[in-house]
Amino acid sequence: MERTFRVGKASYPLILLTILCIALILWFAIKVDQYTVFIAIVVPLGLWVDQFLSKIIVQENGDVWMKRGFTGMVRIYGVSKLVYNKKAWSSQQIQLKHTKGYVTLNPVDKKGFIACMKEHNPLMEYEEK
């Protein structure tokens, strides 16, 4: 049976990108003296909504699917190693190494996610830093 986990806080690159986009839009609106440009703030705010609607689904075979709010789905096949780094920033603590590289996830319930991954993928290597 698959388990679903909510995604935690917004990632730091997304926060930086959103603040930068909003600042540029505000600067452009003031410079051009056209305040209809404020409609463009919808795009960075849409990225925030997309982040908070995301969820992580652990499949029965140990594969992980990350379902984004409205921008698609990322399927992570062949997870071979899970690295849990307690000293890293909260959004970069869990790293999954899989067949095509690695991905960093940020579930709200980190301990529950790790236990679920160990249960569904017993051959996966686990490392804690």
XYZ file of C-alpha atoms in Angstrom, residues 1 5 13 15 18 20 26 28 41 50 59-60 66 71 77 85-86 88 93 99 101 120 122-123:
24
model
C 0.000 0.000 0.000
C 3.661 12.565 2.873
C 15.941 28.745 -3.960
C 12.010 31.780 -1.694
C 10.029 34.644 -5.557
C 13.649 38.538 -6.675
C 7.711 46.363 -8.308
C 9.490 47.939 -13.223
C 2.971 39.044 -9.311
C 2.483 24.846 -6.414
C 4.930 3.254 -3.790
C 4.741 -0.380 -2.656
C 6.613 13.571 -6.091
C 3.232 21.434 -12.689
C 12.819 4.855 -9.781
C 21.938 14.718 7.167
C 20.769 16.202 10.471
C 21.937 20.377 6.847
C 18.240 16.905 4.993
C 19.339 5.188 -11.017
C 21.325 10.627 -9.993
C 9.077 -0.589 1.334
C 14.620 -3.172 2.420
C 17.618 -3.409 0.045
